[in-house]
Amino acid sequence: MEPKIEEKLLLKNIKPTPMRQLVYRMLTQEETALSLSELESKFDKVDKATLYRTLKTFEAHQLIHSIDDGSGSIRYALCDEDCTCRPEQLHLHFVCKICQKTYCLKEKPIPQPDLLDGFTYESANFIVKGVCPSCQK
Amino acid sequence: MEPKIEEKLLLKNIKPTPMRQLVYRMLTQEETALSLSELESKFDKVDKATLYRTLKTFEAHQLIHSIDDGSGSIRYALCDEDCTCRPEQLHLHFVCKICQKTYCLKEKPIPQPDLLDGFTYESANFIVKGVCPSCQK
DNA sequence: ATTTCTTTGCAACTCGGTTGCATCCCAAAT
DNA sequence: ATTTGGGATGCAACCGAGTTGCAAAGAAAT
Ligand SMILES: [Mn+2]
Ligand SMILES: [Mn+2]
Ligand SMILES: [Zn+2]
Ligand SMILES: [Zn+2]
């Protein structure tokens, strides 16, 4: 399994340093999106700036995408293998009001919005808030 | 026209202090949503904390609504007279990539999202990015 | 007039994000 | 094998939006 991570990074033209492999593995273990500080707290000791730059690199190479979920901090989640982050590939994100977790709803594409004359569509961010399955009682 | 502003505030149960009337008038003169610091810079001299608390008061009384447009700062715009900020009344917001302005598209309601089983819908934020009419060449 | 509550102004603070810079690492060139 | 150059890392300092504490000013109630 070790060599796989290295390959995933190489596939997206990211030099697979130990640090990056570590961060990548951490992200694969999450079912919801993580913020910089949440990610930071999952390590015994890690430098925030390095982590920050690692995430920026991952994002620039479309290994992860960032989600502005209105929580005040940006969260990050892995992209699909074949994702190029084009407007048509964008999906919904769901924020649970109870557990505060942010879910990627990758099978729910963002609907093309019906705009007024003169407005052109280039991208969008659709955040849905409610209660997630684990928090339903 | 002066007495009108006072009435608008009273209608929403906000004590119409001079400061609040000033801020309200400023907001009525804007066609796009403003952030705290943008609003601040429209006054010769105003205290940021007072302005902040004024906006919070306005928002709590549903005179204005806040828009998290992904710019890093929250923007504010007047609500419609009869707005109660219920999920069904939410509308799209448009951010122009050129002029960075944020528009309320009040006649474009947010579509009810189709969610996976177990997720409940309570509210949403739908931000569309592109080029606005004034920036089309 | 006195008390009580709200609003305002100023300064200080928090926190997420970002940057400068020295050092480390590693691979290519010599 | 040694040198050298560019990217990666770690640490500290910085930034800006938002927020809070607190005292002064103002308004309303008694
Ligand atoms: Mn996602
Ligand atoms: Mn609006
Ligand atoms: Zn939940
Ligand atoms: Zn524009």
Short mmCIF file of C-alpha atoms (C1' of nucleotides) and ligand atoms in Angstrom, two decimals:
data_model
loop_
_atom_site.label_atom_id
_atom_site.label_comp_id
_atom_site.label_asym_id
_atom_site.label_seq_id
_atom_site.Cartn_x
_atom_site.Cartn_y
_atom_site.Cartn_z
CA MET A 1 0.00 0.00 0.00
CA GLU A 2 2.91 2.32 0.58
CA PRO A 3 3.95 2.59 -3.06
CA LYS A 4 0.40 3.47 -4.03
CA ILE A 5 0.43 6.80 -2.25
CA GLU A 6 3.63 7.73 -3.99
CA GLU A 7 2.04 6.95 -7.32
CA LYS A 8 -1.05 9.00 -6.60
CA LEU A 9 1.10 12.04 -5.99
CA LEU A 10 3.24 11.43 -9.05
CA LEU A 11 0.12 11.06 -11.15
CA LYS A 12 -0.74 14.66 -10.32
CA ASN A 13 2.86 15.82 -10.79
CA ILE A 14 3.55 16.32 -7.11
CA LYS A 15 6.95 15.34 -5.78
CA PRO A 16 6.16 12.66 -3.18
CA THR A 17 8.09 13.87 -0.18
CA PRO A 18 7.59 12.03 3.13
CA MET A 19 5.64 14.97 4.50
CA ARG A 20 3.30 15.00 1.53
CA GLN A 21 2.75 11.28 1.66
CA LEU A 22 1.90 11.62 5.32
CA VAL A 23 -0.63 14.37 4.67
CA TYR A 24 -2.12 12.51 1.74
CA ARG A 25 -2.59 9.36 3.77
CA MET A 26 -4.26 11.37 6.52
CA LEU A 27 -6.70 12.83 4.02
CA THR A 28 -7.61 9.42 2.63
CA GLN A 29 -8.61 8.30 6.10
CA GLU A 30 -11.21 11.04 6.45
CA GLU A 31 -14.78 10.72 5.37
CA THR A 32 -15.41 14.45 5.75
CA ALA A 33 -13.49 17.56 4.73
CA LEU A 34 -10.85 18.95 7.09
CA SER A 35 -9.60 22.44 7.81
CA LEU A 36 -5.96 23.36 8.18
CA SER A 37 -6.17 23.42 11.95
CA GLU A 38 -8.22 20.24 12.14
CA LEU A 39 -5.61 18.53 10.04
CA GLU A 40 -2.87 20.04 12.17
CA SER A 41 -4.38 18.59 15.32
CA LYS A 42 -4.36 15.11 13.84
CA PHE A 43 -0.59 15.08 13.95
CA ASP A 44 1.52 14.86 17.06
CA LYS A 45 3.70 17.63 15.80
CA VAL A 46 3.63 19.36 12.47
CA ASP A 47 4.38 22.82 11.25
CA LYS A 48 1.31 24.80 10.27
CA ALA A 49 3.09 26.66 7.46
CA THR A 50 4.36 23.46 5.92
CA LEU A 51 0.93 21.94 6.16
CA TYR A 52 -0.53 25.07 4.64
CA ARG A 53 1.87 24.97 1.71
CA THR A 54 1.30 21.27 1.27
CA LEU A 55 -2.42 21.84 0.95
CA LYS A 56 -1.86 24.70 -1.48
CA THR A 57 0.33 22.46 -3.60
CA PHE A 58 -2.23 19.67 -3.51
CA GLU A 59 -4.96 22.07 -4.50
CA ALA A 60 -2.95 23.63 -7.32
CA HIS A 61 -2.40 20.15 -8.72
CA GLN A 62 -6.03 19.18 -8.24
CA LEU A 63 -5.37 16.41 -5.83
CA ILE A 64 -7.70 18.09 -3.35
CA HIS A 65 -10.33 20.81 -3.57
CA SER A 66 -11.12 23.50 -1.06
CA ILE A 67 -14.56 24.13 0.36
CA ASP A 68 -15.70 27.42 1.77
CA ASP A 69 -18.46 26.10 3.97
CA GLY A 70 -19.18 29.25 5.92
CA SER A 71 -17.56 27.96 9.08
CA GLY A 72 -14.86 30.59 8.93
CA SER A 73 -12.18 28.18 7.89
CA ILE A 74 -11.63 26.53 4.54
CA ARG A 75 -11.94 22.76 4.48
CA TYR A 76 -10.20 20.39 2.11
CA ALA A 77 -11.10 17.01 0.66
CA LEU A 78 -9.61 14.68 -1.91
CA CYS A 79 -10.70 15.08 -5.50
CA ASP A 80 -11.84 12.15 -7.55
CA GLU A 81 -9.10 10.50 -9.55
CA ASP A 82 -10.26 12.08 -12.79
CA CYS A 83 -11.33 15.45 -11.39
CA THR A 84 -10.10 18.56 -13.11
CA CYS A 85 -12.22 20.87 -10.97
CA ARG A 86 -14.09 22.22 -13.98
CA PRO A 87 -17.40 24.03 -13.36
CA GLU A 88 -19.37 21.04 -14.65
CA GLN A 89 -17.68 18.73 -12.19
CA LEU A 90 -18.51 20.75 -9.11
CA HIS A 91 -20.67 19.04 -6.51
CA LEU A 92 -22.75 19.99 -3.51
CA HIS A 93 -21.32 20.22 -0.03
CA PHE A 94 -23.29 19.58 3.10
CA VAL A 95 -22.61 21.04 6.54
CA CYS A 96 -24.21 19.41 9.56
CA LYS A 97 -25.53 21.85 12.13
CA ILE A 98 -25.01 19.32 14.91
CA CYS A 99 -21.58 17.78 14.38
CA GLN A 100 -20.28 20.60 12.17
CA LYS A 101 -18.84 18.12 9.71
CA THR A 102 -18.65 18.98 6.04
CA TYR A 103 -19.50 16.27 3.54
CA CYS A 104 -18.69 16.09 -0.14
CA LEU A 105 -21.80 14.98 -2.01
CA LYS A 106 -19.83 13.94 -5.05
CA GLU A 107 -22.80 12.34 -6.75
CA LYS A 108 -24.81 15.54 -6.50
CA PRO A 109 -23.66 18.01 -9.13
CA ILE A 110 -24.29 21.71 -8.69
CA PRO A 111 -27.25 22.66 -10.91
CA GLN A 112 -26.45 25.17 -13.62
CA PRO A 113 -28.04 28.34 -12.26
CA ASP A 114 -30.59 30.30 -14.21
CA LEU A 115 -29.16 33.81 -14.28
CA LEU A 116 -30.36 37.21 -15.36
CA ASP A 117 -29.34 38.69 -18.68
CA GLY A 118 -25.77 39.88 -18.74
CA PHE A 119 -24.49 37.62 -16.00
CA THR A 120 -22.17 34.82 -17.16
CA TYR A 121 -21.59 31.62 -15.27
CA GLU A 122 -18.05 30.45 -14.56
CA SER A 123 -18.24 28.59 -11.28
CA ALA A 124 -20.28 28.21 -8.16
CA ASN A 125 -20.34 27.19 -4.54
CA PHE A 126 -23.45 25.50 -3.23
CA ILE A 127 -23.43 24.75 0.48
CA VAL A 128 -26.39 22.99 2.04
CA LYS A 129 -26.94 23.07 5.78
CA GLY A 130 -28.98 20.63 7.81
CA VAL A 131 -28.55 17.49 9.84
CA CYS A 132 -26.40 14.61 8.63
CA PRO A 133 -27.38 10.92 8.80
CA SER A 134 -25.21 10.20 11.86
CA CYS A 135 -26.81 13.01 13.80
CA GLN A 136 -30.44 12.06 13.08
CA LYS A 137 -31.95 10.54 16.17
CA MET B 1 -37.74 61.25 3.24
CA GLU B 2 -36.08 61.53 6.60
CA PRO B 3 -39.01 60.22 8.61
CA LYS B 4 -39.22 57.20 6.33
CA ILE B 5 -35.89 55.77 7.48
CA GLU B 6 -36.97 56.06 11.08
CA GLU B 7 -40.14 54.16 10.26
CA LYS B 8 -38.29 51.40 8.47
CA LEU B 9 -36.20 50.76 11.55
CA LEU B 10 -39.19 50.92 13.87
CA LEU B 11 -41.03 48.46 11.65
CA LYS B 12 -38.34 45.92 12.44
CA ASN B 13 -38.24 46.85 16.11
CA ILE B 14 -34.91 48.62 15.96
CA LYS B 15 -34.47 51.77 17.97
CA PRO B 16 -33.71 54.42 15.34
CA THR B 17 -30.61 56.08 16.74
CA PRO B 18 -28.84 58.64 14.53
CA MET B 19 -26.00 56.20 13.92
CA ARG B 20 -28.40 53.48 12.77
CA GLN B 21 -30.28 55.81 10.50
CA LEU B 22 -26.99 56.85 8.95
CA VAL B 23 -25.95 53.26 8.32
CA TYR B 24 -29.35 52.33 6.99
CA ARG B 25 -29.34 55.22 4.53
CA MET B 26 -25.89 54.23 3.36
CA LEU B 27 -27.09 50.71 2.68
CA THR B 28 -30.09 51.88 0.69
CA GLN B 29 -27.74 53.76 -1.63
CA GLU B 30 -25.86 50.61 -2.61
CA GLU B 31 -26.79 48.34 -5.46
CA THR B 32 -24.40 45.62 -4.31
CA ALA B 33 -23.64 44.05 -0.95
CA LEU B 34 -20.99 45.64 1.27
CA SER B 35 -18.55 44.27 3.78
CA LEU B 36 -17.87 45.80 7.17
CA SER B 37 -14.67 47.45 6.00
CA GLU B 38 -16.18 48.60 2.71
CA LEU B 39 -18.96 50.22 4.67
CA GLU B 40 -16.46 51.69 7.09
CA SER B 41 -14.56 53.36 4.27
CA LYS B 42 -17.71 55.07 3.04
CA PHE B 43 -17.80 57.19 6.17
CA ASP B 44 -15.39 59.97 6.98
CA LYS B 45 -15.02 58.68 10.46
CA VAL B 46 -16.85 55.84 12.11
CA ASP B 47 -16.00 53.28 14.74
CA LYS B 48 -15.63 49.78 13.34
CA ALA B 49 -17.01 48.12 16.48
CA THR B 50 -20.10 50.29 16.46
CA LEU B 51 -20.62 49.60 12.80
CA TYR B 52 -20.13 45.90 13.49
CA ARG B 53 -22.71 45.89 16.24
CA THR B 54 -25.09 47.94 14.15
CA LEU B 55 -24.91 45.36 11.37
CA LYS B 56 -25.41 42.53 13.86
CA THR B 57 -28.48 44.27 15.21
CA PHE B 58 -29.84 44.86 11.72
CA GLU B 59 -29.25 41.23 10.83
CA ALA B 60 -30.85 39.92 14.01
CA HIS B 61 -33.95 41.96 13.21
CA GLN B 62 -33.92 40.85 9.58
CA LEU B 63 -33.43 44.29 8.16
CA ILE B 64 -30.34 43.02 6.34
CA HIS B 65 -28.95 39.60 5.50
CA SER B 66 -25.33 38.50 5.42
CA ILE B 67 -23.66 36.86 2.45
CA ASP B 68 -20.64 34.65 2.70
CA ASP B 69 -19.40 35.08 -0.84
CA GLY B 70 -16.02 33.44 -0.42
CA SER B 71 -14.14 36.72 -0.57
CA GLY B 72 -12.92 36.35 2.97
CA SER B 73 -15.25 38.96 4.35
CA ILE B 74 -18.96 38.81 4.92
CA ARG B 75 -21.06 41.19 2.89
CA TYR B 76 -24.42 42.66 3.85
CA ALA B 77 -27.43 43.80 1.89
CA LEU B 78 -30.91 45.01 2.72
CA CYS B 79 -33.65 42.44 2.99
CA ASP B 80 -36.94 42.85 1.19
CA GLU B 81 -39.62 44.54 3.21
CA ASP B 82 -41.44 41.27 3.89
CA CYS B 83 -38.38 39.05 4.22
CA THR B 84 -38.16 36.74 7.20
CA CYS B 85 -35.01 34.99 5.98
CA ARG B 86 -36.71 31.60 5.85
CA PRO B 87 -35.07 28.86 3.79
CA GLU B 88 -37.70 29.21 1.08
CA GLN B 89 -36.98 32.89 0.72
CA LEU B 90 -33.26 32.52 0.12
CA HIS B 91 -31.93 33.74 -3.20
CA LEU B 92 -28.82 33.38 -5.30
CA HIS B 93 -25.84 35.66 -4.94
CA PHE B 94 -23.51 36.53 -7.75
CA VAL B 95 -19.86 37.52 -7.41
CA CYS B 96 -18.16 39.20 -10.35
CA LYS B 97 -14.62 38.02 -11.00
CA ILE B 98 -13.70 41.37 -12.53
CA CYS B 99 -15.12 44.04 -10.25
CA GLN B 100 -15.47 41.78 -7.21
CA LYS B 101 -18.94 43.10 -6.52
CA THR B 102 -21.55 40.87 -4.94
CA TYR B 103 -25.09 41.08 -6.27
CA CYS B 104 -28.30 39.89 -4.67
CA LEU B 105 -30.35 38.07 -7.29
CA LYS B 106 -33.55 38.41 -5.32
CA GLU B 107 -35.74 37.07 -8.10
CA LYS B 108 -33.67 33.88 -8.32
CA PRO B 109 -34.59 31.56 -5.45
CA ILE B 110 -32.15 28.89 -4.35
CA PRO B 111 -33.37 25.55 -5.76
CA GLN B 112 -34.29 22.97 -3.17
CA PRO B 113 -31.36 20.56 -3.34
CA ASP B 114 -31.83 16.89 -4.02
CA LEU B 115 -30.02 15.22 -1.12
CA LEU B 116 -29.01 11.70 -0.20
CA ASP B 117 -31.04 9.67 2.26
CA GLY B 118 -30.54 10.78 5.82
CA PHE B 119 -29.56 14.35 5.06
CA THR B 120 -32.13 16.98 5.97
CA TYR B 121 -32.34 20.41 4.43
CA GLU B 122 -32.52 23.48 6.62
CA SER B 123 -30.80 26.22 4.70
CA ALA B 124 -28.32 26.85 1.95
CA ASN B 125 -25.85 29.25 0.43
CA PHE B 126 -25.56 29.34 -3.34
CA ILE B 127 -22.85 31.63 -4.68
CA VAL B 128 -22.40 31.96 -8.42
CA LYS B 129 -19.21 33.40 -9.86
CA GLY B 130 -18.76 34.91 -13.27
CA VAL B 131 -18.80 38.29 -14.97
CA CYS B 132 -21.47 40.86 -14.22
CA PRO B 133 -23.31 42.95 -16.84
CA SER B 134 -21.24 46.08 -16.20
CA CYS B 135 -18.02 44.18 -16.74
CA GLN B 136 -19.01 42.52 -20.02
CA LYS B 137 -17.22 44.23 -22.89
"C1'" DA C 1 -32.88 64.36 40.38
"C1'" DT C 2 -31.59 59.64 40.52
"C1'" DT C 3 -31.31 55.26 38.90
"C1'" DT C 4 -31.09 51.90 35.22
"C1'" DC C 5 -30.40 50.24 30.68
"C1'" DT C 6 -28.73 50.91 26.02
"C1'" DT C 7 -25.58 52.66 22.75
"C1'" DT C 8 -21.21 54.29 21.42
"C1'" DG C 9 -16.05 54.74 21.07
"C1'" DC C 10 -11.56 53.16 21.82
"C1'" DA C 11 -8.28 49.73 22.49
"C1'" DA C 12 -7.02 45.27 22.89
"C1'" DC C 13 -7.43 40.73 21.48
"C1'" DT C 14 -8.45 36.19 18.76
"C1'" DC C 15 -7.81 33.29 15.09
"C1'" DG C 16 -7.24 31.66 10.38
"C1'" DG C 17 -4.38 32.50 6.99
"C1'" DT C 18 0.04 34.07 4.95
"C1'" DT C 19 4.91 35.42 4.34
"C1'" DG C 20 10.15 36.08 5.16
"C1'" DC C 21 13.99 33.83 5.87
"C1'" DA C 22 17.37 30.57 7.27
"C1'" DT C 23 18.18 25.75 6.99
"C1'" DC C 24 17.72 21.21 5.20
"C1'" DC C 25 17.47 17.85 1.57
"C1'" DC C 26 18.36 15.88 -2.69
"C1'" DA C 27 19.49 15.56 -7.30
"C1'" DA C 28 22.19 17.33 -11.17
"C1'" DA C 29 26.54 19.14 -12.64
"C1'" DT C 30 31.38 19.22 -12.24
"C1'" DA D 1 33.41 12.27 -4.49
"C1'" DT D 2 32.46 17.17 -4.10
"C1'" DT D 3 30.13 21.08 -5.32
"C1'" DT D 4 26.17 23.57 -6.23
"C1'" DG D 5 21.36 25.00 -7.04
"C1'" DG D 6 16.44 24.74 -6.35
"C1'" DG D 7 12.69 23.05 -3.90
"C1'" DA D 8 10.87 21.69 0.79
"C1'" DT D 9 10.68 22.48 5.57
"C1'" DG D 10 10.49 24.81 10.19
"C1'" DC D 11 10.14 28.71 12.93
"C1'" DA D 12 8.68 33.16 13.86
"C1'" DA D 13 6.57 37.15 12.65
"C1'" DC D 14 2.96 39.31 10.39
"C1'" DC D 15 -1.87 40.46 8.49
"C1'" DG D 16 -6.65 41.47 8.37
"C1'" DA D 17 -11.44 40.33 9.53
"C1'" DG D 18 -13.98 39.77 13.23
"C1'" DT D 19 -14.92 40.15 18.17
"C1'" DT D 20 -14.84 41.59 23.08
"C1'" DG D 21 -13.99 44.41 27.55
"C1'" DC D 22 -14.76 48.42 29.49
"C1'" DA D 23 -15.70 53.05 30.46
"C1'" DA D 24 -18.10 57.24 28.83
"C1'" DA D 25 -22.27 59.14 26.88
"C1'" DG D 26 -27.08 59.09 26.10
"C1'" DA D 27 -31.99 57.79 26.83
"C1'" DA D 28 -35.61 56.07 29.32
"C1'" DA D 29 -37.76 54.84 33.59
"C1'" DT D 30 -38.68 55.90 38.55
MN MN E 1 -16.16 18.12 -2.30
MN MN E 2 -29.10 38.86 -1.01
ZN ZN E 3 -23.79 15.59 11.89
ZN ZN E 4 -18.31 43.16 -12.46
#
